[in-house]
PDB file of C-alpha atoms in Angstrom:
ATOM      1  CA  UNK A   1      -8.167  10.510 -13.960  1.00 64.00           C
ATOM      2  CA  UNK A   2      -5.129  10.997 -11.799  1.00 89.00           C
ATOM      3  CA  UNK A   3      -2.782   8.110 -11.125  1.00 89.00           C
ATOM      4  CA  UNK A   4      -3.538   8.015  -7.389  1.00 89.00           C
ATOM      5  CA  UNK A   5      -7.281   7.731  -8.008  1.00 92.00           C
ATOM      6  CA  UNK A   6      -6.835   4.930 -10.518  1.00 92.00           C
ATOM      7  CA  UNK A   7      -4.324   3.187  -8.211  1.00 92.00           C
ATOM      8  CA  UNK A   8      -6.801   3.292  -5.346  1.00 92.00           C
ATOM      9  CA  UNK A   9      -9.629   2.056  -7.536  1.00 94.00           C
ATOM     10  CA  UNK A  10      -7.721  -0.867  -9.025  1.00 94.00           C
ATOM     11  CA  UNK A  11      -5.019  -1.945  -6.551  1.00 94.00           C
ATOM     12  CA  UNK A  12      -6.239  -0.863  -3.111  1.00 94.00           C
ATOM     13  CA  UNK A  13      -8.844  -3.657  -2.690  1.00 96.00           C
ATOM     14  CA  UNK A  14      -6.191  -6.267  -3.481  1.00 96.00           C
ATOM     15  CA  UNK A  15      -3.720  -4.680  -1.078  1.00 96.00           C
ATOM     16  CA  UNK A  16      -6.370  -4.532   1.656  1.00 96.00           C
ATOM     17  CA  UNK A  17      -7.083  -8.255   1.276  1.00 97.00           C
ATOM     18  CA  UNK A  18      -3.368  -9.072   1.319  1.00 97.00           C
ATOM     19  CA  UNK A  19      -2.771  -6.930   4.418  1.00 97.00           C
ATOM     20  CA  UNK A  20      -5.756  -8.503   6.184  1.00 97.00           C
ATOM     21  CA  UNK A  21      -4.514 -12.006   5.404  1.00 97.00           C
ATOM     22  CA  UNK A  22      -0.949 -11.197   6.479  1.00 97.00           C
ATOM     23  CA  UNK A  23      -2.159  -9.669   9.750  1.00 96.00           C
ATOM     24  CA  UNK A  24      -4.446 -12.620  10.362  1.00 97.00           C
ATOM     25  CA  UNK A  25      -1.565 -15.055   9.863  1.00 97.00           C
ATOM     26  CA  UNK A  26       0.848 -12.771  11.744  1.00 96.00           C
ATOM     27  CA  UNK A  27       3.170 -12.755   8.711  1.00 95.00           C
ATOM     28  CA  UNK A  28       5.448  -9.796   9.287  1.00 96.00           C
ATOM     29  CA  UNK A  29       7.580 -10.559   6.210  1.00 96.00           C
ATOM     30  CA  UNK A  30       4.534 -10.261   3.952  1.00 96.00           C
ATOM     31  CA  UNK A  31       3.594  -6.931   5.530  1.00 96.00           C
ATOM     32  CA  UNK A  32       7.111  -5.616   4.980  1.00 96.00           C
ATOM     33  CA  UNK A  33       6.994  -6.773   1.342  1.00 96.00           C
ATOM     34  CA  UNK A  34       3.660  -5.014   0.784  1.00 96.00           C
ATOM     35  CA  UNK A  35       5.012  -1.854   2.376  1.00 96.00           C
ATOM     36  CA  UNK A  36       8.128  -2.067   0.219  1.00 96.00           C
ATOM     37  CA  UNK A  37       6.087  -2.567  -2.946  1.00 95.00           C
ATOM     38  CA  UNK A  38       4.122   0.616  -2.350  1.00 95.00           C
ATOM     39  CA  UNK A  39       7.201   2.537  -1.230  1.00 95.00           C
ATOM     40  CA  UNK A  40       9.071   1.583  -4.441  1.00 96.00           C
ATOM     41  CA  UNK A  41       6.254   2.766  -6.725  1.00 94.00           C
ATOM     42  CA  UNK A  42       7.911   5.648  -8.561  1.00 93.00           C
ATOM     43  CA  UNK A  43       4.595   7.031  -9.899  1.00 92.00           C
ATOM     44  CA  UNK A  44       3.481   8.142  -6.439  1.00 92.00           C
ATOM     45  CA  UNK A  45       4.810  11.096  -4.483  1.00 94.00           C
ATOM     46  CA  UNK A  46       6.192  10.648  -0.984  1.00 95.00           C
ATOM     47  CA  UNK A  47       3.048  12.104   0.605  1.00 95.00           C
ATOM     48  CA  UNK A  48       0.798   9.838  -1.478  1.00 94.00           C
ATOM     49  CA  UNK A  49       2.824   6.791  -0.441  1.00 95.00           C
ATOM     50  CA  UNK A  50       2.570   7.723   3.228  1.00 96.00           C
ATOM     51  CA  UNK A  51      -1.176   8.313   2.884  1.00 95.00           C
ATOM     52  CA  UNK A  52      -1.691   4.903   1.234  1.00 95.00           C
ATOM     53  CA  UNK A  53       0.422   3.107   3.828  1.00 96.00           C
ATOM     54  CA  UNK A  54      -1.523   4.756   6.642  1.00 96.00           C
ATOM     55  CA  UNK A  55      -4.792   3.827   4.951  1.00 95.00           C
ATOM     56  CA  UNK A  56      -3.671   0.206   4.782  1.00 95.00           C
ATOM     57  CA  UNK A  57      -2.439   0.260   8.368  1.00 94.00           C
ATOM     58  CA  UNK A  58       1.150  -0.661   7.536  1.00 95.00           C
ATOM     59  CA  UNK A  59       2.852   2.735   7.864  1.00 90.00           C
ATOM     60  CA  UNK A  60       4.719   1.639  11.003  1.00 88.00           C
ATOM     61  CA  UNK A  61       5.538  -2.043  11.274  1.00 82.00           C
TER      62      UNK A  61
END
């Protein structure tokens, strides 16, 4: 299994809940932290990071 597939399977549901909660509470700092966490993941390529951020809805904050 590729890293991206396993990342999506394991971490994506948690990230989606965190993004939903941060958007609900209008917590921009939390959204920036989540975006930064994904962006600093050195196991993902740049295109994979962009795809994940777009999927979460936090590509452009």
